[in-house]
Amino acid sequence: MKETEQIEFKKSTSELDSALDSISAILNKHQKGILYFGLKNDGTPSKFTITDSTLRDVSRKIYEHIKPQIFPIVTTASIDGVEIIEVKFEGNDIPYSSKGKYYIRIADEDRELTPSELRKIMIQNEYKENFEDHITSETIDDVDDEILQKFYNNAISYNRLPDIPYEKKNLLEKLDLMKNGFLTNAGRLLFSKNKPLVLKTAIFATDQKVTFIDIQRYEGNIFDLVQKGMKYIIENINWRVEFNGGIQRIEIPEVPVKALREAIINSFAHARYDINVQHEIDIFSNRISITNPGCFANDNTPLDYSTKDLKSFLRNEKIAKILFLCNDVEAFGHGIKKMYSLCKESNVSINYINNETDFTFEFSRVDRNIMPNGVINGTINGTINENEKIVLDIILKDPNITIAEMANQSNKSIRTINRIINSLKEKNLLKRMNSNKDGYWEVLK
């Protein structure tokens, strides 16, 4: 044997105080574990005296100093002819303290929790116990029939739901999304037609939230907004065309669509819905940003999930289960690994930002503010200003755009747009091709 995140060794009961800290740490991380008295760090036996009162003392110390109280199973065992003590323990009422202090297990070591980490665990535990099962005032009449029927058909087709007759109330009750005729919070967020959630989307002219080209606000349930979010991204990212064997046309997105969908599904599956909820998708010149309310749901990082087989922490177990049943979630804990793998194949990097109130995935893209000759806007002769960058960006996206449309998209007057265009022409960066009526703009190399 060796020490792990759920197994701890102590040479003897003289280390009982530190053993209590280990029990607290393991409970707070995994909710169950085993501790051995009589083993060295390398797993070899360390002989010490065990009497009848030794087991009672261990049980009593754990009962007195681990809060909330747990009831461990304390027995003896034999390794290589040496008698040791085995302590099995478990509990789900986290966080657990040892002598008034709180610990967390990191590999085979115990670290005291910081106040912010302890607060995070307490809030998450309270949320997990309370939110999804709370009863709302919405009834079967508030259910979106089309979305529920589509979920049912998908779940049946993927063999993740028994082929039972479709009946709305019976289906929702079996899925534990309706109680006594009323939708739970989970049922409401998934299937209500009363638009319980908000998704804000925006396109920005640069890599900063300064000037936006487009901004939208959508309302709906989880299934609604996943679809609308994906549609918005697909319509506003760049695609290149390749020909398979010179015949078949293949359109390839700059960021894998399946990876973006995984990030959006993750956002809605793991969001904190007891706070001011607003999901957000922002398309910058150099990245796509997907933000969900609530920090990342555990102490691991997304990069950990991309390289290791780790247990998934489900902040919203019922919501995640429904998304799994209809194949929006392929397998718990595997979505992030799939996302990183797809992006690696496409040379797209992923960044993540974890704050106390929200979490963001960022996907890199080739900066659309890079001019055709490879020189970045704003550095050509040191003369390109922010307004000129905005206009060039708009023209690069749509060479047929009119001056009036430019003014509308940039929130500037037609007079200002004309002045900017004249400046770009003088710098030999822009040219009007053909007539004013039937022509188009060409950004010059």
Tab-separated table of C-alpha atoms in Angstrom:
chain	number	residue	atom	x	y	z
A	1	MET	CA	0.000	0.000	0.000
A	2	LYS	CA	0.941	3.635	-0.315
A	3	GLU	CA	-0.527	6.913	0.883
A	4	THR	CA	-3.050	8.572	-1.414
A	5	GLU	CA	-5.654	11.307	-1.190
A	6	GLN	CA	-7.918	8.815	0.645
A	7	ILE	CA	-5.374	6.719	2.566
A	8	GLU	CA	-3.122	7.973	5.382
A	9	PHE	CA	-0.407	6.203	7.435
A	10	LYS	CA	0.667	6.981	11.011
A	11	LYS	CA	3.474	5.135	12.832
A	12	SER	CA	1.522	4.939	16.096
A	13	THR	CA	-1.279	6.516	18.093
A	14	SER	CA	1.270	9.049	19.358
A	15	GLU	CA	0.414	10.843	16.105
A	16	LEU	CA	-3.307	10.862	16.880
A	17	ASP	CA	-3.589	14.675	16.772
A	18	SER	CA	-2.213	14.901	13.223
A	19	ALA	CA	-4.340	11.854	12.305
A	20	LEU	CA	-7.437	13.879	13.202
A	21	ASP	CA	-6.298	16.603	10.798
A	22	SER	CA	-5.909	13.986	8.058
A	23	ILE	CA	-9.417	12.648	8.680
A	24	SER	CA	-10.839	16.174	8.375
A	25	ALA	CA	-8.854	16.799	5.174
A	26	ILE	CA	-9.917	13.538	3.528
A	27	LEU	CA	-13.575	14.004	4.468
A	28	ASN	CA	-13.614	17.523	3.046
A	29	LYS	CA	-12.125	16.299	-0.251
A	30	HIS	CA	-13.584	12.810	-0.755
A	31	GLN	CA	-16.179	12.237	2.020
A	32	LYS	CA	-14.599	8.882	2.933
A	33	GLY	CA	-11.202	7.326	3.572
A	34	ILE	CA	-9.003	4.963	5.608
A	35	LEU	CA	-6.308	5.754	8.170
A	36	TYR	CA	-3.799	3.219	9.518
A	37	PHE	CA	-1.874	3.402	12.797
A	38	GLY	CA	1.238	1.220	12.635
A	39	LEU	CA	2.551	2.011	9.152
A	40	LYS	CA	5.472	4.214	8.165
A	41	ASN	CA	5.242	6.648	5.251
A	42	ASP	CA	6.587	3.992	2.883
A	43	GLY	CA	3.901	1.493	3.966
A	44	THR	CA	6.147	-0.796	6.025
A	45	PRO	CA	4.857	-1.871	9.482
A	46	SER	CA	5.884	0.043	12.595
A	47	LYS	CA	5.261	-2.067	15.694
A	48	PHE	CA	3.686	-0.391	18.730
A	49	THR	CA	1.641	-1.530	21.719
A	50	ILE	CA	-2.103	-1.950	21.120
A	51	THR	CA	-4.447	-2.680	24.046
A	52	ASP	CA	-8.217	-2.857	24.370
A	53	SER	CA	-8.283	0.735	25.546
A	54	THR	CA	-6.243	1.897	22.515
A	55	LEU	CA	-9.146	1.327	20.129
A	56	ARG	CA	-11.568	3.029	22.532
A	57	ASP	CA	-9.237	6.027	22.842
A	58	VAL	CA	-9.007	6.396	19.055
A	59	SER	CA	-12.794	6.211	18.669
A	60	ARG	CA	-13.353	8.688	21.515
A	61	LYS	CA	-10.836	11.224	20.173
A	62	ILE	CA	-12.404	11.118	16.715
A	63	TYR	CA	-15.894	11.479	18.223
A	64	GLU	CA	-14.835	14.444	20.375
A	65	HIS	CA	-12.677	16.415	17.942
A	66	ILE	CA	-14.102	15.834	14.428
A	67	LYS	CA	-17.106	18.113	13.867
A	68	PRO	CA	-19.761	17.409	12.655
A	69	GLN	CA	-19.486	14.112	14.494
A	70	ILE	CA	-18.755	10.919	12.594
A	71	PHE	CA	-18.829	7.288	13.688
A	72	PRO	CA	-15.701	5.538	12.386
A	73	ILE	CA	-15.134	1.794	12.252
A	74	VAL	CA	-11.974	1.100	14.276
A	75	THR	CA	-10.515	-2.421	14.045
A	76	THR	CA	-7.188	-4.211	14.093
A	77	ALA	CA	-5.469	-5.957	11.202
A	78	SER	CA	-2.155	-7.702	10.617
A	79	ILE	CA	0.535	-6.893	8.055
A	80	ASP	CA	3.647	-9.095	7.900
A	81	GLY	CA	2.749	-10.413	11.327
A	82	VAL	CA	2.581	-6.911	12.842
A	83	GLU	CA	-0.710	-5.776	14.383
A	84	ILE	CA	-1.968	-2.387	13.167
A	85	ILE	CA	-5.131	-0.295	13.631
A	86	GLU	CA	-7.440	0.390	10.691
A	87	VAL	CA	-9.847	3.360	10.876
A	88	LYS	CA	-12.545	3.553	8.202
A	89	PHE	CA	-14.584	6.742	8.138
A	90	GLU	CA	-17.070	8.568	5.948
A	91	GLY	CA	-19.468	11.498	6.011
A	92	ASN	CA	-21.224	13.870	3.633
A	93	ASP	CA	-21.905	16.769	6.006
A	94	ILE	CA	-18.938	18.851	4.861
A	95	PRO	CA	-17.023	20.891	5.895
A	96	TYR	CA	-15.475	18.868	8.747
A	97	SER	CA	-13.140	20.383	11.333
A	98	SER	CA	-10.372	18.889	13.455
A	99	LYS	CA	-9.996	20.558	16.865
A	100	GLY	CA	-11.747	23.643	15.430
A	101	LYS	CA	-9.628	23.917	12.256
A	102	TYR	CA	-10.520	22.892	8.703
A	103	TYR	CA	-8.217	20.992	6.328
A	104	ILE	CA	-8.203	19.801	2.726
A	105	ARG	CA	-6.357	16.820	1.226
A	106	ILE	CA	-3.810	17.606	-1.499
A	107	ALA	CA	-2.124	14.407	-2.781
A	108	ASP	CA	-0.968	12.724	0.455
A	109	GLU	CA	-0.693	15.915	2.509
A	110	ASP	CA	-3.103	17.944	4.643
A	111	ARG	CA	-3.374	21.704	4.191
A	112	GLU	CA	-5.403	24.076	6.347
A	113	LEU	CA	-8.175	25.767	4.410
A	114	THR	CA	-8.030	29.522	3.958
A	115	PRO	CA	-11.104	31.535	5.050
A	116	SER	CA	-12.147	32.087	1.414
A	117	GLU	CA	-11.781	28.364	0.593
A	118	LEU	CA	-13.838	27.435	3.651
A	119	ARG	CA	-16.525	29.957	2.705
A	120	LYS	CA	-16.606	28.533	-0.829
A	121	ILE	CA	-17.138	24.973	0.468
A	122	MET	CA	-19.906	26.098	2.824
A	123	ILE	CA	-21.726	28.022	0.105
A	124	GLN	CA	-21.401	25.165	-2.389
A	125	ASN	CA	-22.643	22.614	0.129
A	126	GLU	CA	-25.620	24.756	1.083
A	127	TYR	CA	-26.401	25.338	-2.597
A	128	LYS	CA	-26.144	21.634	-3.443
A	129	GLU	CA	-28.548	20.681	-0.651
A	130	ASN	CA	-31.144	23.310	-1.331
A	131	PHE	CA	-31.420	24.718	-4.813
A	132	GLU	CA	-32.351	22.101	-7.417
A	133	ASP	CA	-35.115	20.499	-5.328
A	134	HIS	CA	-36.848	23.689	-4.251
A	135	ILE	CA	-40.451	23.786	-5.421
A	136	THR	CA	-41.508	26.656	-7.692
A	137	SER	CA	-44.964	28.037	-8.407
A	138	GLU	CA	-44.865	26.747	-12.020
A	139	THR	CA	-47.002	23.791	-13.096
A	140	ILE	CA	-47.346	21.473	-16.066
A	141	ASP	CA	-48.978	24.353	-17.987
A	142	ASP	CA	-45.671	26.253	-17.850
A	143	VAL	CA	-43.691	23.490	-19.568
A	144	ASP	CA	-42.450	24.019	-23.112
A	145	ASP	CA	-44.055	21.029	-24.835
A	146	GLU	CA	-41.801	21.125	-27.899
A	147	ILE	CA	-38.550	21.127	-25.915
A	148	LEU	CA	-39.717	18.388	-23.512
A	149	GLN	CA	-40.820	16.208	-26.439
A	150	LYS	CA	-37.497	16.744	-28.206
A	151	PHE	CA	-35.594	15.815	-25.028
A	152	TYR	CA	-37.696	12.638	-24.682
A	153	ASN	CA	-37.101	11.623	-28.324
A	154	ASN	CA	-33.322	12.174	-28.041
A	155	ALA	CA	-33.061	10.308	-24.733
A	156	ILE	CA	-34.938	7.341	-26.204
A	157	SER	CA	-32.914	7.328	-29.417
A	158	TYR	CA	-29.620	7.272	-27.481
A	159	ASN	CA	-30.907	4.453	-25.236
A	160	ARG	CA	-30.439	6.562	-22.141
A	161	LEU	CA	-34.099	6.527	-21.161
A	162	PRO	CA	-36.439	3.509	-21.096
A	163	ASP	CA	-38.873	3.434	-23.988
A	164	ILE	CA	-41.892	4.449	-21.905
A	165	PRO	CA	-45.041	6.123	-23.276
A	166	TYR	CA	-44.708	9.897	-23.467
A	167	GLU	CA	-46.824	11.683	-20.872
A	168	LYS	CA	-45.573	15.029	-19.597
A	169	LYS	CA	-46.449	14.881	-15.912
A	170	ASN	CA	-45.393	11.260	-15.486
A	171	LEU	CA	-42.080	11.902	-17.290
A	172	LEU	CA	-41.222	14.953	-15.177
A	173	GLU	CA	-42.073	13.138	-11.937
A	174	LYS	CA	-39.932	10.141	-12.868
A	175	LEU	CA	-37.050	12.519	-13.611
A	176	ASP	CA	-37.609	14.118	-10.164
A	177	LEU	CA	-38.289	17.510	-11.775
A	178	MET	CA	-41.891	17.834	-10.545
A	179	LYS	CA	-43.310	17.308	-7.055
A	180	ASN	CA	-46.961	17.545	-6.001
A	181	GLY	CA	-47.849	19.078	-9.354
A	182	PHE	CA	-45.177	21.824	-9.255
A	183	LEU	CA	-41.877	22.116	-11.101
A	184	THR	CA	-38.676	22.104	-9.068
A	185	ASN	CA	-36.020	24.720	-9.748
A	186	ALA	CA	-34.179	22.205	-11.927
A	187	GLY	CA	-37.347	21.433	-13.912
A	188	ARG	CA	-38.086	25.118	-14.372
A	189	LEU	CA	-34.601	25.986	-15.646
A	190	LEU	CA	-34.638	23.081	-18.085
A	191	PHE	CA	-38.163	23.104	-19.467
A	192	SER	CA	-40.095	26.257	-18.533
A	193	LYS	CA	-41.521	28.351	-21.363
A	194	ASN	CA	-41.449	31.441	-19.113
A	195	LYS	CA	-37.855	32.320	-20.028
A	196	PRO	CA	-36.158	31.859	-16.636
A	197	LEU	CA	-32.567	32.571	-17.782
A	198	VAL	CA	-30.614	35.271	-19.636
A	199	LEU	CA	-27.773	34.929	-22.154
A	200	LYS	CA	-25.909	38.047	-23.264
A	201	THR	CA	-23.807	37.901	-26.429
A	202	ALA	CA	-21.547	40.518	-27.953
A	203	ILE	CA	-18.933	41.085	-30.657
A	204	PHE	CA	-16.160	43.557	-29.836
A	205	ALA	CA	-14.022	45.429	-32.337
A	206	THR	CA	-10.745	44.690	-30.554
A	207	ASP	CA	-9.420	42.455	-27.788
A	208	GLN	CA	-10.932	44.762	-25.151
A	209	LYS	CA	-14.498	45.466	-24.017
A	210	VAL	CA	-14.403	48.975	-25.409
A	211	THR	CA	-16.304	49.189	-28.684
A	212	PHE	CA	-18.881	46.604	-29.637
A	213	ILE	CA	-19.955	45.741	-33.158
A	214	ASP	CA	-23.016	43.799	-32.059
A	215	ILE	CA	-24.775	43.018	-28.789
A	216	GLN	CA	-27.785	40.765	-28.125
A	217	ARG	CA	-29.781	39.645	-25.095
A	218	TYR	CA	-31.647	36.321	-25.182
A	219	GLU	CA	-34.098	34.870	-22.679
A	220	GLY	CA	-35.188	31.250	-22.363
A	221	ASN	CA	-34.615	27.950	-20.604
A	222	ILE	CA	-31.344	25.993	-20.699
A	223	PHE	CA	-32.151	24.142	-23.936
A	224	ASP	CA	-33.253	27.415	-25.603
A	225	LEU	CA	-30.116	29.301	-24.688
A	226	VAL	CA	-27.644	26.541	-25.547
A	227	GLN	CA	-29.121	26.512	-29.054
A	228	LYS	CA	-29.162	30.325	-29.368
A	229	GLY	CA	-25.625	30.638	-28.039
A	230	MET	CA	-24.288	28.105	-30.523
A	231	LYS	CA	-26.146	29.752	-33.405
A	232	TYR	CA	-24.678	33.139	-32.498
A	233	ILE	CA	-21.124	31.803	-32.425
A	234	ILE	CA	-21.469	29.808	-35.654
A	235	GLU	CA	-22.768	32.863	-37.503
A	236	ASN	CA	-20.030	35.177	-36.222
A	237	ILE	CA	-16.781	33.215	-36.397
A	238	ASN	CA	-14.550	32.706	-39.408
A	239	TRP	CA	-14.720	29.594	-41.594
A	240	ARG	CA	-12.310	28.398	-44.236
A	241	VAL	CA	-13.120	26.134	-47.173
A	242	GLU	CA	-11.192	23.052	-48.210
A	243	PHE	CA	-11.960	20.558	-50.966
A	244	ASN	CA	-11.770	16.842	-50.267
A	245	GLY	CA	-10.163	15.238	-53.298
A	246	GLY	CA	-10.774	18.433	-55.212
A	247	ILE	CA	-14.530	17.787	-55.361
A	248	GLN	CA	-16.276	17.864	-51.982
A	249	ARG	CA	-16.489	21.280	-50.288
A	250	ILE	CA	-15.675	21.204	-46.549
A	251	GLU	CA	-16.191	24.248	-44.301
A	252	ILE	CA	-13.882	24.314	-41.280
A	253	PRO	CA	-14.423	26.711	-38.311
A	254	GLU	CA	-11.526	28.635	-36.791
A	255	VAL	CA	-12.411	27.063	-33.399
A	256	PRO	CA	-13.897	23.525	-33.257
A	257	VAL	CA	-17.664	23.859	-32.920
A	258	LYS	CA	-17.881	20.744	-30.740
A	259	ALA	CA	-15.400	22.254	-28.288
A	260	LEU	CA	-17.386	25.482	-28.101
A	261	ARG	CA	-20.567	23.496	-27.500
A	262	GLU	CA	-18.879	21.581	-24.668
A	263	ALA	CA	-17.964	24.905	-23.041
A	264	ILE	CA	-21.509	26.240	-23.364
A	265	ILE	CA	-23.032	23.014	-21.998
A	266	ASN	CA	-20.521	23.119	-19.122
A	267	SER	CA	-21.549	26.698	-18.446
A	268	PHE	CA	-25.241	25.869	-18.050
A	269	ALA	CA	-24.669	22.550	-16.268
A	270	HIS	CA	-22.354	23.943	-13.574
A	271	ALA	CA	-23.651	27.479	-13.055
A	272	ARG	CA	-24.688	28.869	-9.682
A	273	TYR	CA	-28.378	29.639	-10.094
A	274	ASP	CA	-28.990	31.146	-6.649
A	275	ILE	CA	-27.137	34.344	-7.521
A	276	ASN	CA	-27.731	37.038	-10.129
A	277	VAL	CA	-27.548	34.778	-13.173
A	278	GLN	CA	-26.433	35.974	-16.584
A	279	HIS	CA	-24.512	33.712	-18.913
A	280	GLU	CA	-22.289	35.507	-21.384
A	281	ILE	CA	-20.617	34.854	-24.746
A	282	ASP	CA	-18.171	37.488	-26.010
A	283	ILE	CA	-16.426	37.362	-29.370
A	284	PHE	CA	-13.266	39.472	-29.351
A	285	SER	CA	-10.883	40.075	-32.221
A	286	ASN	CA	-8.451	37.489	-30.805
A	287	ARG	CA	-10.584	35.086	-28.722
A	288	ILE	CA	-14.020	33.706	-27.903
A	289	SER	CA	-15.017	33.987	-24.263
A	290	ILE	CA	-17.751	31.888	-22.560
A	291	THR	CA	-18.635	32.886	-18.991
A	292	ASN	CA	-20.956	31.206	-16.500
A	293	PRO	CA	-22.134	32.394	-13.072
A	294	GLY	CA	-20.276	30.703	-10.231
A	295	CYS	CA	-16.613	29.839	-9.866
A	296	PHE	CA	-15.158	26.543	-11.136
A	297	ALA	CA	-16.888	23.834	-9.160
A	298	ASN	CA	-13.952	22.229	-7.301
A	299	ASP	CA	-10.300	22.474	-6.304
A	300	ASN	CA	-8.978	20.914	-9.534
A	301	THR	CA	-8.410	23.015	-12.629
A	302	PRO	CA	-9.739	22.442	-16.162
A	303	LEU	CA	-6.184	21.518	-17.158
A	304	ASP	CA	-6.241	18.758	-14.519
A	305	TYR	CA	-9.376	17.320	-16.140
A	306	SER	CA	-7.774	17.508	-19.586
A	307	THR	CA	-4.826	15.316	-18.569
A	308	LYS	CA	-6.172	13.050	-15.800
A	309	ASP	CA	-9.152	10.786	-15.195
A	310	LEU	CA	-10.793	12.693	-12.361
A	311	LYS	CA	-14.195	12.389	-10.757
A	312	SER	CA	-16.527	15.106	-12.001
A	313	PHE	CA	-17.988	17.446	-9.391
A	314	LEU	CA	-21.632	18.074	-10.291
A	315	ARG	CA	-22.910	21.345	-8.888
A	316	ASN	CA	-26.347	20.678	-10.414
A	317	GLU	CA	-26.723	16.906	-10.458
A	318	LYS	CA	-30.281	16.799	-11.824
A	319	ILE	CA	-29.588	19.319	-14.586
A	320	ALA	CA	-26.411	17.453	-15.546
A	321	LYS	CA	-28.329	14.158	-15.574
A	322	ILE	CA	-30.959	15.518	-17.986
A	323	LEU	CA	-28.254	16.856	-20.325
A	324	PHE	CA	-26.588	13.442	-20.176
A	325	LEU	CA	-29.800	11.582	-20.975
A	326	CYS	CA	-30.321	13.495	-24.223
A	327	ASN	CA	-26.619	13.178	-25.170
A	328	ASP	CA	-25.744	16.860	-24.688
A	329	VAL	CA	-23.302	15.549	-22.090
A	330	GLU	CA	-21.499	12.435	-23.352
A	331	ALA	CA	-20.077	11.230	-20.024
A	332	PHE	CA	-19.603	12.983	-16.693
A	333	GLY	CA	-16.083	14.396	-16.365
A	334	HIS	CA	-15.064	13.777	-19.994
A	335	GLY	CA	-16.349	16.994	-21.599
A	336	ILE	CA	-13.344	19.143	-20.685
A	337	LYS	CA	-10.882	16.475	-21.837
A	338	LYS	CA	-12.702	16.283	-25.181
A	339	MET	CA	-12.695	20.080	-25.458
A	340	TYR	CA	-8.926	20.340	-24.945
A	341	SER	CA	-8.261	17.467	-27.350
A	342	LEU	CA	-10.316	19.020	-30.160
A	343	CYS	CA	-8.636	22.396	-29.740
A	344	LYS	CA	-5.168	20.885	-29.661
A	345	GLU	CA	-5.853	19.220	-33.027
A	346	SER	CA	-6.823	22.626	-34.456
A	347	ASN	CA	-3.943	24.574	-32.845
A	348	VAL	CA	-6.397	26.535	-30.714
A	349	SER	CA	-5.265	27.387	-27.190
A	350	ILE	CA	-7.624	27.429	-24.192
A	351	ASN	CA	-7.335	29.783	-21.261
A	352	TYR	CA	-9.500	29.819	-18.132
A	353	ILE	CA	-10.234	32.518	-15.572
A	354	ASN	CA	-11.681	31.528	-12.189
A	355	ASN	CA	-13.185	34.293	-10.066
A	356	GLU	CA	-15.271	34.070	-6.881
A	357	THR	CA	-18.495	34.885	-8.756
A	358	ASP	CA	-17.909	33.510	-12.267
A	359	PHE	CA	-15.791	31.249	-14.435
A	360	THR	CA	-14.649	31.806	-18.029
A	361	PHE	CA	-13.241	29.649	-20.823
A	362	GLU	CA	-11.353	31.549	-23.554
A	363	PHE	CA	-10.602	30.059	-26.990
A	364	SER	CA	-7.900	31.715	-29.104
A	365	ARG	CA	-8.518	32.825	-32.684
A	366	VAL	CA	-6.416	34.597	-35.293
A	367	ASP	CA	-6.783	38.301	-34.542
A	368	ARG	CA	-9.027	39.764	-37.214
A	369	ASN	CA	-7.323	43.129	-36.658
A	370	ILE	CA	-4.213	41.776	-38.369
A	371	MET	CA	-3.974	43.350	-41.804
A	372	PRO	CA	-3.608	41.180	-44.932
A	373	ASN	CA	0.129	41.958	-45.067
A	374	GLY	CA	0.574	40.659	-41.543
A	375	VAL	CA	1.009	44.054	-39.871
A	376	ILE	CA	-1.229	44.660	-36.879
A	377	ASN	CA	-3.636	47.594	-37.087
A	378	GLY	CA	-2.476	50.463	-34.970
A	379	THR	CA	1.214	50.025	-35.737
A	380	ILE	CA	1.286	50.875	-39.452
A	381	ASN	CA	3.418	54.057	-39.584
A	382	GLY	CA	2.248	54.574	-36.010
A	383	THR	CA	-0.772	56.434	-37.370
A	384	ILE	CA	-3.783	54.082	-37.065
A	385	ASN	CA	-6.105	55.170	-34.258
A	386	GLU	CA	-8.885	53.251	-32.507
A	387	ASN	CA	-11.680	54.621	-34.722
A	388	GLU	CA	-9.781	53.674	-37.874
A	389	LYS	CA	-9.248	50.160	-36.524
A	390	ILE	CA	-12.980	49.839	-35.895
A	391	VAL	CA	-13.903	50.913	-39.429
A	392	LEU	CA	-11.299	48.637	-41.023
A	393	ASP	CA	-12.585	45.731	-38.962
A	394	ILE	CA	-16.148	46.348	-40.109
A	395	ILE	CA	-15.039	46.561	-43.750
A	396	LEU	CA	-12.943	43.394	-43.523
A	397	LYS	CA	-16.050	41.529	-42.384
A	398	ASP	CA	-18.266	43.002	-45.116
A	399	PRO	CA	-16.556	44.746	-48.087
A	400	ASN	CA	-19.997	45.647	-49.522
A	401	ILE	CA	-21.120	47.579	-46.468
A	402	THR	CA	-22.498	51.092	-46.881
A	403	ILE	CA	-21.374	54.178	-44.997
A	404	ALA	CA	-24.770	54.395	-43.296
A	405	GLU	CA	-24.428	50.788	-42.099
A	406	MET	CA	-20.912	51.516	-40.803
A	407	ALA	CA	-22.267	54.453	-38.847
A	408	ASN	CA	-24.998	52.286	-37.350
A	409	GLN	CA	-22.656	49.433	-36.347
A	410	SER	CA	-20.033	51.705	-34.819
A	411	ASN	CA	-22.489	54.113	-33.128
A	412	LYS	CA	-20.878	57.018	-34.956
A	413	SER	CA	-22.277	59.707	-37.247
A	414	ILE	CA	-22.101	59.440	-41.037
A	415	ARG	CA	-19.938	62.578	-41.037
A	416	THR	CA	-17.432	60.900	-38.682
A	417	ILE	CA	-17.355	57.747	-40.831
A	418	ASN	CA	-16.646	59.797	-43.960
A	419	ARG	CA	-13.782	61.554	-42.187
A	420	ILE	CA	-12.305	58.206	-41.073
A	421	ILE	CA	-12.604	56.744	-44.581
A	422	ASN	CA	-10.853	59.762	-46.116
A	423	SER	CA	-8.030	59.367	-43.597
A	424	LEU	CA	-7.634	55.669	-44.459
A	425	LYS	CA	-7.578	56.490	-48.174
A	426	GLU	CA	-4.865	59.112	-47.618
A	427	LYS	CA	-2.773	56.465	-45.833
A	428	ASN	CA	-3.239	54.075	-48.777
A	429	LEU	CA	-4.996	51.554	-46.586
A	430	LEU	CA	-8.445	51.685	-48.195
A	431	LYS	CA	-9.762	52.016	-51.721
A	432	ARG	CA	-13.254	52.180	-53.212
A	433	MET	CA	-13.583	49.796	-56.151
A	434	ASN	CA	-16.010	50.461	-59.046
A	435	SER	CA	-18.870	52.930	-58.592
A	436	ASN	CA	-20.198	54.344	-55.349
A	437	LYS	CA	-23.516	52.614	-56.018
A	438	ASP	CA	-22.391	49.158	-57.143
A	439	GLY	CA	-18.835	49.013	-55.843
A	440	TYR	CA	-17.103	47.622	-52.783
A	441	TRP	CA	-14.288	48.430	-50.377
A	442	GLU	CA	-10.814	46.969	-50.673
A	443	VAL	CA	-8.389	47.016	-47.766
A	444	LEU	CA	-4.964	47.511	-49.348
A	445	LYS	CA	-1.862	45.483	-48.540
